[in-house]
CSV table of C-alpha atoms in Angstrom, one decimal:
chain,number,residue,atom,x,y,z
P,1,MET,CA,21.7,12.2,0.1
P,2,LYS,CA,22.0,8.9,1.0
P,3,PRO,CA,22.2,8.0,4.9
P,4,GLU,CA,25.3,6.3,5.9
P,5,TYR,CA,25.3,4.2,8.7
P,6,ILE,CA,26.2,5.6,12.1
P,7,ASP,CA,28.5,4.0,14.8
P,8,ARG,CA,27.4,0.5,14.4
P,9,PRO,CA,27.8,-1.9,17.4
P,10,PHE,CA,28.6,-4.9,15.3
P,11,ALA,CA,29.5,-5.6,11.4
P,12,ARG,CA,26.2,-7.1,9.6
P,13,LYS,CA,26.6,-10.8,8.0
P,14,GLN,CA,28.0,-10.4,4.5
P,15,THR,CA,25.2,-11.0,1.9
P,16,VAL,CA,25.2,-10.7,-1.7
P,17,GLY,CA,24.6,-7.2,-2.9
P,18,VAL,CA,21.1,-6.8,-5.0
P,19,LEU,CA,20.0,-4.0,-7.4
P,20,VAL,CA,16.6,-3.2,-7.2
P,21,GLY,CA,15.9,-0.3,-9.3
P,22,ASP,CA,18.5,2.1,-7.9
P,23,VAL,CA,18.5,1.1,-4.2
P,24,GLY,CA,20.8,-1.4,-3.2
P,25,VAL,CA,19.9,-4.0,-0.4
P,26,GLY,CA,22.6,-6.4,1.0
P,27,GLY,CA,26.5,-6.1,0.4
P,28,ASN,CA,27.7,-3.2,1.8
P,29,TYR,CA,24.6,-1.1,1.5
P,30,PRO,CA,22.7,0.6,4.4
P,31,ILE,CA,19.5,-1.5,5.8
P,32,VAL,CA,16.8,-0.3,3.3
P,33,VAL,CA,13.0,0.4,4.5
P,34,GLN,CA,10.2,-0.9,2.7
P,35,SER,CA,6.6,-0.6,2.9
P,36,MET,CA,3.5,-2.1,0.8
P,37,THR,CA,0.5,-0.7,-0.2
P,38,ASN,CA,-3.1,-1.5,0.8
P,39,THR,CA,-4.9,0.2,-2.1
P,40,ASP,CA,-6.6,-1.8,-5.1
P,41,THR,CA,-3.8,-1.9,-7.4
P,42,ALA,CA,-6.1,-1.2,-10.5
P,43,ASP,CA,-7.3,1.7,-8.9
P,44,ILE,CA,-4.5,3.8,-10.5
P,45,GLU,CA,-5.3,7.3,-8.7
P,46,ALA,CA,-5.4,5.7,-5.5
P,47,SER,CA,-2.3,3.8,-5.8
P,48,VAL,CA,0.2,6.6,-7.1
P,49,ALA,CA,-1.5,8.8,-4.1
P,50,GLN,CA,-0.3,6.0,-1.6
P,51,ILE,CA,3.2,5.2,-3.1
P,52,ALA,CA,4.0,8.8,-3.2
P,53,ALA,CA,3.0,9.3,0.3
P,54,LEU,CA,5.1,5.9,1.6
P,55,HIS,CA,7.8,7.4,-0.6
P,56,HIS,CA,7.6,11.0,0.9
P,57,ALA,CA,7.3,9.3,4.6
P,58,GLY,CA,10.9,7.3,3.9
P,59,SER,CA,9.6,4.0,2.4
P,60,GLN,CA,12.9,3.6,-0.3
P,61,ILE,CA,10.9,0.4,-1.8
P,62,VAL,CA,7.1,0.3,-2.3
P,63,ARG,CA,5.5,-3.3,-3.1
P,64,ILE,CA,2.2,-3.5,-4.8
P,65,THR,CA,-0.5,-6.3,-5.2
P,66,VAL,CA,-0.7,-7.8,-8.8
P,67,ASP,CA,-3.2,-10.5,-8.4
P,68,ARG,CA,-5.2,-9.7,-11.9
P,69,ASP,CA,-5.3,-8.7,-15.2
P,70,GLU,CA,-6.7,-5.1,-14.4
P,71,SER,CA,-3.8,-4.6,-11.8
P,72,ALA,CA,-1.4,-5.8,-14.0
P,73,LYS,CA,-2.3,-3.4,-16.8
P,74,ALA,CA,-2.2,-0.6,-14.5
P,75,VAL,CA,1.0,-1.1,-13.4
P,76,PRO,CA,3.1,1.0,-16.3
P,77,HIS,CA,0.3,3.8,-15.9
P,78,ILE,CA,1.3,3.8,-12.1
P,79,ARG,CA,4.8,4.2,-13.0
P,80,GLU,CA,4.1,7.2,-15.7
P,81,LYS,CA,2.1,9.3,-12.8
P,82,LEU,CA,5.0,9.0,-10.2
P,83,LEU,CA,7.8,9.8,-12.5
P,84,ALA,CA,5.8,12.5,-13.2
P,85,GLN,CA,5.8,13.5,-9.9
P,86,ASN,CA,9.2,13.1,-9.7
P,87,VAL,CA,8.8,9.8,-7.5
P,88,GLU,CA,11.1,7.6,-8.6
P,89,VAL,CA,10.7,4.8,-6.1
P,90,PRO,CA,11.5,1.2,-6.9
P,91,LEU,CA,8.3,-0.6,-7.1
P,92,VAL,CA,7.9,-4.5,-6.4
P,93,GLY,CA,5.1,-6.5,-7.7
P,94,ASP,CA,3.6,-8.7,-5.1
P,95,PHE,CA,2.3,-12.3,-7.4
P,96,HIS,CA,0.7,-15.3,-6.1
P,97,TYR,CA,-1.0,-18.1,-8.3
P,98,ILE,CA,-0.7,-16.9,-11.8
P,99,GLY,CA,1.9,-14.4,-11.6
P,100,HIS,CA,3.3,-16.7,-14.3
P,101,LYS,CA,0.3,-15.9,-16.5
P,102,LEU,CA,0.3,-12.2,-15.6
P,103,LEU,CA,3.8,-11.4,-16.4
P,104,ALA,CA,3.3,-13.3,-20.0
P,105,ASP,CA,0.4,-11.5,-20.5
P,106,HIS,CA,1.3,-8.3,-19.5
P,107,PRO,CA,5.0,-7.3,-20.9
P,108,ALA,CA,4.6,-3.7,-19.9
P,109,CYS,CA,4.0,-4.4,-16.2
P,110,ALA,CA,7.1,-7.0,-16.4
P,111,GLN,CA,9.2,-4.2,-17.4
P,112,ALA,CA,7.5,-1.7,-15.5
P,113,LEU,CA,8.5,-3.4,-12.3
P,114,ASP,CA,11.9,-3.3,-10.2
P,115,LYS,CA,11.2,-6.7,-8.7
P,116,TYR,CA,9.3,-9.5,-8.4
P,117,ARG,CA,8.0,-11.3,-5.2
P,118,ILE,CA,7.1,-14.5,-5.3
P,119,ASN,CA,5.8,-17.5,-3.1
P,120,PRO,CA,6.9,-20.7,-3.3
P,121,GLY,CA,3.9,-22.1,-1.4
P,122,ASN,CA,1.5,-20.9,-4.1
P,123,VAL,CA,3.6,-20.2,-7.2
P,124,GLY,CA,1.9,-23.6,-8.4
P,125,PHE,CA,1.3,-26.8,-7.1
P,126,LYS,CA,1.9,-30.7,-8.4
P,127,ALA,CA,3.3,-31.0,-11.5
P,128,LYS,CA,2.4,-26.7,-12.7
P,129,LYS,CA,4.7,-25.8,-9.6
P,130,ASP,CA,8.4,-26.2,-11.2
P,131,LYS,CA,6.7,-25.0,-14.4
P,132,GLN,CA,5.1,-21.7,-12.9
P,133,PHE,CA,8.3,-21.1,-10.6
P,134,SER,CA,10.6,-21.6,-13.8
P,135,ALA,CA,8.7,-19.4,-15.8
P,136,ILE,CA,8.7,-16.2,-13.3
P,137,ILE,CA,12.3,-16.9,-12.9
P,138,GLU,CA,13.0,-16.6,-16.9
P,139,THR,CA,10.8,-13.3,-17.2
P,140,ALA,CA,12.9,-12.0,-14.7
P,141,ILE,CA,16.0,-12.9,-16.3
P,142,ARG,CA,14.7,-11.7,-19.8
P,143,TYR,CA,13.8,-8.1,-18.0
P,144,ASP,CA,16.8,-8.1,-15.8
P,145,LYS,CA,14.7,-8.0,-12.9
P,146,PRO,CA,15.6,-9.4,-9.1
P,147,VAL,CA,13.2,-11.5,-7.4
P,148,ARG,CA,12.0,-11.6,-3.9
P,149,ILE,CA,11.3,-15.7,-3.0
P,150,GLY,CA,9.2,-14.9,0.2
P,151,VAL,CA,8.0,-18.1,2.0
P,152,ASN,CA,5.2,-17.5,4.5
P,153,TRP,CA,4.4,-20.0,7.1
P,154,GLY,CA,0.2,-19.5,6.1
P,155,SER,CA,1.3,-20.7,2.8
P,156,LEU,CA,4.1,-22.8,3.0
P,157,ASP,CA,4.7,-25.9,0.8
P,158,GLN,CA,2.5,-28.6,1.6
P,159,GLN,CA,4.4,-31.2,-0.4
P,160,LEU,CA,7.3,-30.3,1.1
P,161,LEU,CA,6.6,-30.0,4.9
P,162,THR,CA,5.0,-33.6,4.7
P,163,HIS,CA,7.9,-34.9,3.0
P,164,LEU,CA,9.6,-33.9,5.8
P,165,MET,CA,7.2,-34.7,8.3
P,166,ASP,CA,7.5,-38.1,7.3
P,167,GLU,CA,11.2,-37.8,7.2
P,168,ASN,CA,10.9,-36.4,10.8
P,169,SER,CA,8.5,-39.3,12.3
P,170,ALA,CA,11.1,-42.2,11.0
P,171,ASN,CA,13.9,-40.4,12.7
P,172,GLY,CA,14.5,-42.4,16.1
P,173,SER,CA,14.9,-38.6,17.8
P,174,PRO,CA,12.2,-36.7,16.2
P,175,LEU,CA,11.9,-33.1,16.5
P,176,SER,CA,8.5,-31.3,17.4
P,177,ALA,CA,6.3,-30.3,14.6
P,178,ARG,CA,6.9,-26.8,15.1
P,179,GLU,CA,10.7,-27.3,14.4
P,180,VAL,CA,9.8,-29.1,11.3
P,181,MET,CA,7.8,-26.1,10.4
P,182,ARG,CA,11.0,-23.6,11.0
P,183,GLU,CA,12.8,-26.4,8.9
P,184,THR,CA,10.6,-26.5,6.0
P,185,ILE,CA,10.3,-22.7,5.4
P,186,VAL,CA,14.2,-22.6,5.9
P,187,ARG,CA,14.3,-25.4,3.3
P,188,SER,CA,12.1,-24.0,1.0
P,189,ALA,CA,13.7,-20.7,0.5
P,190,ILE,CA,17.2,-22.4,0.1
P,191,LEU,CA,15.8,-24.9,-2.3
P,192,SER,CA,14.0,-22.3,-4.2
P,193,ALA,CA,17.0,-20.1,-4.6
P,194,GLN,CA,18.9,-23.0,-5.8
P,195,TYR,CA,16.6,-23.9,-8.4
P,196,ALA,CA,16.2,-20.4,-9.8
P,197,GLU,CA,20.3,-20.0,-9.9
P,198,ASP,CA,19.7,-23.7,-12.1
P,199,ILE,CA,17.7,-21.5,-14.2
P,200,GLY,CA,19.9,-18.9,-14.5
P,201,LEU,CA,19.3,-15.9,-12.1
P,202,GLY,CA,22.3,-14.7,-10.7
P,203,ARG,CA,22.6,-14.8,-6.9
P,204,ASP,CA,22.6,-11.3,-7.2
P,205,LYS,CA,19.3,-10.8,-8.4
P,206,ILE,CA,18.0,-12.8,-5.3
P,207,ILE,CA,16.6,-11.9,-2.1
P,208,LEU,CA,15.0,-14.3,0.4
P,209,SER,CA,12.4,-13.8,3.3
P,210,ALA,CA,10.8,-16.0,5.8
P,211,LYS,CA,7.6,-14.5,7.2
P,212,VAL,CA,6.0,-15.8,10.1
P,213,SER,CA,4.0,-14.7,12.8
P,214,LYS,CA,5.6,-15.1,16.5
P,215,VAL,CA,8.7,-13.5,17.5
P,216,GLN,CA,10.5,-16.7,18.6
P,217,ASP,CA,10.0,-18.3,15.6
P,218,LEU,CA,10.9,-15.1,13.6
P,219,ILE,CA,14.6,-15.4,15.4
P,220,ALA,CA,15.0,-19.3,14.9
P,221,VAL,CA,14.0,-19.1,11.4
P,222,TYR,CA,16.4,-16.3,10.5
P,223,THR,CA,19.2,-17.4,12.8
P,224,ASP,CA,19.1,-20.6,10.6
P,225,LEU,CA,18.5,-19.0,7.3
P,226,ALA,CA,21.7,-16.7,7.8
P,227,LYS,CA,23.7,-19.9,8.6
P,228,ARG,CA,22.9,-21.7,5.5
P,229,SER,CA,22.6,-18.9,2.8
P,230,ASP,CA,24.2,-15.5,2.1
P,231,HIS,CA,21.1,-14.1,-0.1
P,232,ALA,CA,19.9,-10.7,0.9
P,233,LEU,CA,17.5,-11.1,3.6
P,234,HIS,CA,14.0,-9.3,3.9
P,235,LEU,CA,12.9,-9.1,7.6
P,236,GLY,CA,9.4,-8.9,8.4
P,237,LEU,CA,7.2,-10.3,11.0
P,238,THR,CA,4.1,-11.0,8.8
P,239,GLU,CA,0.4,-10.6,10.4
P,240,ALA,CA,2.0,-8.3,13.4
P,241,GLY,CA,-1.1,-7.0,14.3
P,242,MET,CA,-2.6,-3.2,15.2
P,243,GLY,CA,-1.0,-0.5,17.2
P,244,SER,CA,1.4,-0.8,20.1
P,245,LYS,CA,1.1,-4.9,19.8
P,246,GLY,CA,2.3,-5.0,16.0
P,247,ILE,CA,5.0,-2.3,16.7
P,248,VAL,CA,5.9,-4.0,20.2
P,249,ALA,CA,6.2,-7.6,18.3
P,250,SER,CA,8.0,-6.5,15.2
P,251,SER,CA,10.2,-4.8,17.0
P,252,ALA,CA,11.4,-7.5,19.6
P,253,ALA,CA,11.8,-9.6,16.9
P,254,MET,CA,13.6,-7.7,14.1
P,255,GLY,CA,15.4,-6.0,16.9
P,256,ILE,CA,17.1,-9.0,18.4
P,257,LEU,CA,18.3,-10.3,14.6
P,258,LEU,CA,19.6,-6.8,13.8
P,259,GLN,CA,22.3,-6.9,16.7
P,260,GLN,CA,22.8,-10.3,15.5
P,261,GLY,CA,23.9,-9.0,11.9
P,262,ILE,CA,21.2,-10.1,10.6
P,263,GLY,CA,18.9,-8.3,8.1
P,264,ASP,CA,19.2,-6.1,5.2
P,265,THR,CA,15.9,-4.8,4.1
P,266,ILE,CA,12.6,-4.6,6.7
P,267,ARG,CA,9.0,-4.0,6.4
P,268,ILE,CA,6.9,-3.4,9.7
P,269,SER,CA,3.6,-4.9,8.5
P,270,LEU,CA,1.0,-3.4,11.2
P,271,THR,CA,-2.6,-4.0,10.6
P,272,PRO,CA,-4.0,0.1,10.1
P,273,GLU,CA,-6.5,1.3,11.9
P,274,PRO,CA,-9.9,1.8,10.0
P,275,GLY,CA,-9.1,4.9,8.1
P,276,GLY,CA,-5.8,5.3,9.7
P,277,ASP,CA,-2.4,6.1,8.0
P,278,ARG,CA,-0.4,3.8,6.0
P,279,THR,CA,3.1,5.9,6.5
P,280,ARG,CA,2.6,4.7,10.3
P,281,GLU,CA,4.8,1.1,9.4
P,282,VAL,CA,7.5,3.4,7.6
P,283,GLN,CA,7.8,5.6,10.6
P,284,VAL,CA,8.2,2.7,12.8
P,285,ALA,CA,10.4,1.0,10.7
P,286,GLN,CA,12.9,4.0,10.7
P,287,GLU,CA,12.8,4.4,14.3
P,288,LEU,CA,13.4,1.1,15.2
P,289,LEU,CA,16.9,1.3,12.8
P,290,GLN,CA,17.5,4.7,14.1
P,291,THR,CA,17.2,4.1,17.8
P,292,MET,CA,19.7,1.2,17.5
P,293,GLY,CA,22.0,2.8,15.8
P,294,PHE,CA,22.5,1.6,12.6
P,295,ARG,CA,20.5,4.3,10.0
P,296,SER,CA,20.0,8.1,10.2
P,297,PHE,CA,16.6,9.6,8.9
P,298,VAL,CA,15.3,11.9,11.5
P,299,PRO,CA,16.1,14.3,13.7
P,300,ILE,CA,15.9,12.8,17.1
P,301,VAL,CA,13.9,14.7,19.7
P,302,ALA,CA,15.0,13.5,23.2
P,303,ALA,CA,11.7,14.6,26.0
P,304,CYS,CA,11.6,13.0,29.6
P,305,PRO,CA,8.7,11.0,30.5
P,306,GLY,CA,7.2,13.3,32.9
P,307,CYS,CA,6.5,13.3,36.7
P,308,GLY,CA,5.0,15.0,39.7
P,309,ARG,CA,7.5,17.7,39.1
P,310,THR,CA,6.2,18.4,35.2
P,311,THR,CA,2.4,19.1,36.1
P,312,SER,CA,3.3,21.6,33.3
P,313,THR,CA,1.8,20.0,29.8
P,314,VAL,CA,3.7,22.9,27.9
P,315,PHE,CA,6.9,20.4,27.1
P,316,GLN,CA,4.8,17.4,25.9
P,317,ALA,CA,3.2,19.7,23.5
P,318,LEU,CA,6.6,21.5,22.1
P,319,ALA,CA,8.0,18.1,22.3
P,320,GLN,CA,5.2,16.7,20.3
P,321,ASN,CA,5.0,19.7,17.9
P,322,ILE,CA,9.1,19.4,17.1
P,323,GLN,CA,9.1,15.5,16.0
P,324,ASP,CA,5.6,16.6,13.8
P,325,HIS,CA,7.7,19.7,12.1
P,326,LEU,CA,11.0,17.9,11.6
P,327,ARG,CA,9.5,14.4,9.8
P,328,LYS,CA,7.2,16.4,8.1
P,329,MET,CA,10.1,18.8,6.7
P,330,MET,CA,12.1,16.3,5.9
P,331,PRO,CA,11.4,15.3,2.4
P,332,GLN,CA,12.4,19.0,1.8
P,333,TRP,CA,15.4,19.2,4.0
P,334,ARG,CA,17.4,16.1,2.8
P,335,GLU,CA,18.5,18.0,-0.3
P,336,LYS,CA,18.8,21.2,1.4
P,337,TYR,CA,20.7,20.9,4.6
P,338,PRO,CA,23.0,17.5,4.0
P,339,GLY,CA,23.4,15.5,7.6
P,340,VAL,CA,20.2,17.5,9.4
P,341,GLU,CA,19.1,14.1,10.0
P,342,GLU,CA,21.4,12.9,12.6
P,343,LEU,CA,20.5,16.4,14.6
P,344,ASN,CA,19.5,15.9,18.5
P,345,VAL,CA,17.3,17.8,19.8
P,346,ALA,CA,16.2,17.7,23.9
P,347,VAL,CA,12.9,19.0,25.3
P,348,MET,CA,13.0,18.2,29.2
P,349,GLY,CA,10.3,19.0,32.1
P,350,CYS,CA,12.4,20.1,35.0
P,351,ILE,CA,15.4,21.2,36.4
P,352,VAL,CA,16.3,17.5,37.9
P,353,ASN,CA,17.9,16.6,34.3
P,354,GLY,CA,16.9,19.3,32.1
P,355,PRO,CA,20.1,21.1,31.7
P,356,GLY,CA,22.0,18.1,31.6
P,357,GLU,CA,20.3,16.2,29.1
P,358,SER,CA,20.2,19.7,27.3
P,359,LYS,CA,23.8,20.4,27.1
P,360,HIS,CA,24.3,16.4,25.6
P,361,ALA,CA,21.8,17.8,22.7
P,362,ASP,CA,22.7,19.8,19.7
P,363,ILE,CA,20.4,22.2,20.8
P,364,GLY,CA,18.1,21.6,23.8
P,365,ILE,CA,15.9,23.4,26.3
P,366,SER,CA,15.0,23.3,30.1
P,367,LEU,CA,11.3,24.1,30.5
P,368,PRO,CA,10.2,25.2,34.5
P,369,GLY,CA,8.8,22.5,36.5
P,370,THR,CA,6.2,22.7,39.1
P,371,GLY,CA,7.5,25.6,41.6
P,372,GLU,CA,10.8,26.5,39.8
P,373,THR,CA,11.5,29.6,38.5
P,374,PRO,CA,9.4,30.8,35.2
P,375,ALA,CA,12.8,30.4,32.7
P,376,ALA,CA,13.3,28.4,30.1
P,377,PRO,CA,17.3,27.9,29.6
P,378,VAL,CA,18.4,26.4,26.0
P,379,PHE,CA,21.6,24.8,25.4
P,380,ILE,CA,23.4,24.7,21.7
P,381,ASP,CA,26.4,22.9,21.2
P,382,GLY,CA,26.8,22.2,25.1
P,383,LYS,CA,26.8,25.6,25.7
P,384,LYS,CA,23.7,28.1,27.1
P,385,ALA,CA,23.2,30.3,24.9
P,386,LYS,CA,19.7,32.2,25.9
P,387,THR,CA,17.3,31.8,28.9
P,388,LEU,CA,13.6,31.9,27.5
P,389,ARG,CA,11.0,33.7,29.7
P,390,GLY,CA,6.9,34.6,29.0
P,391,GLU,CA,4.0,33.1,27.5
P,392,LYS,CA,6.1,32.5,24.1
P,393,ILE,CA,8.9,30.3,24.9
P,394,ALA,CA,7.4,27.4,22.6
P,395,GLU,CA,7.2,29.8,19.6
P,396,GLU,CA,10.5,31.3,20.1
P,397,PHE,CA,12.4,27.7,20.6
P,398,PHE,CA,10.7,26.6,17.9
P,399,GLU,CA,12.3,29.6,16.0
P,400,MET,CA,15.7,28.7,17.6
P,401,VAL,CA,15.4,25.4,16.3
P,402,GLY,CA,15.1,26.8,12.6
P,403,GLU,CA,17.9,29.0,13.0
P,404,TYR,CA,20.0,26.4,14.1
P,405,ILE,CA,19.5,24.2,11.6
P,406,GLU,CA,19.7,26.9,8.9
P,407,GLN,CA,23.2,27.7,10.1
P,408,ARG,CA,24.8,24.4,11.2
P,409,TYR,CA,23.4,22.4,7.7
P,410,GLY,CA,22.3,25.5,5.3
């Protein structure tokens, strides 16, 4: 079951819809979550495992690096092994520098991929640029594949940047270097899309992105790009960083753009901690869309932050265990319990807001705080259903949540 929009605070900017495999991007399709592997694509087993994990976590599109012959040769085998596991997720090939050659030399790779991602800043240089760009676009046309033209400020088209810098210097009221850089990013994306269309690639086969690593630059670039183009847009703050810094920066930038109706697919580009779980970026992207009210992916668990009235850690552990369980079960529940992603669960720590918050949830529990009677009322659909007591309150509530899901969504 494909999740639909929930109550949106505004209409999304209308863009041209693009099909990436069987996933729609732009147009009237829901905002799509995507991610990228960090395995060596030539390592087939490791890549298959990570792609499957990302997809099971909720990534609707997965991008893989195709940087040399060995990785290009591996792509069709990766596709075969994924299909053998019933993992039908669109794969995007990320090409830099020699993408034109890899696609030409490895037609099985060109066919197995669902989309090509190319960077106009390094697709080719000087006289070779247009020729190599054209070669990739012509391959996309031949195999009926969409293309993401992804501009990145770390590998910006230096020829275009120099031209605009010179043009700006001759202007009576010159822009700042930062403003010229932003204009170069936007213009690079638009000019490249126009060139792809001149070659013969349809507008319904083009997605644009303009990646920068600073929040204000991302907001400015995409706001301008959205005004000047109706192509589907992929949002992402590049080099966002690790941990909370990367999460906060990405959410701040993309949250503002999404609120303005800008963005058709998103990726949270987190730097994983050593040995960290790559699926974390998928979870953050889903939570951003869900907390803003655009999509429903997993049931939401509301829990109070705790204070001097909630010295017990029972409610913290219960909230964490339920959230982890719900996310773990979602791959199975999407088919078995249609609509379960919109479930709201409340786990509260004392009497102040506990009963009221629990009544607002589909199912909620108000655990006893410091000095309160050792009883935990449970509310279902706004009404008190049962009061739990004793040492097994957490286990009993866990069972009640499972029973509620079965009764309501089964």
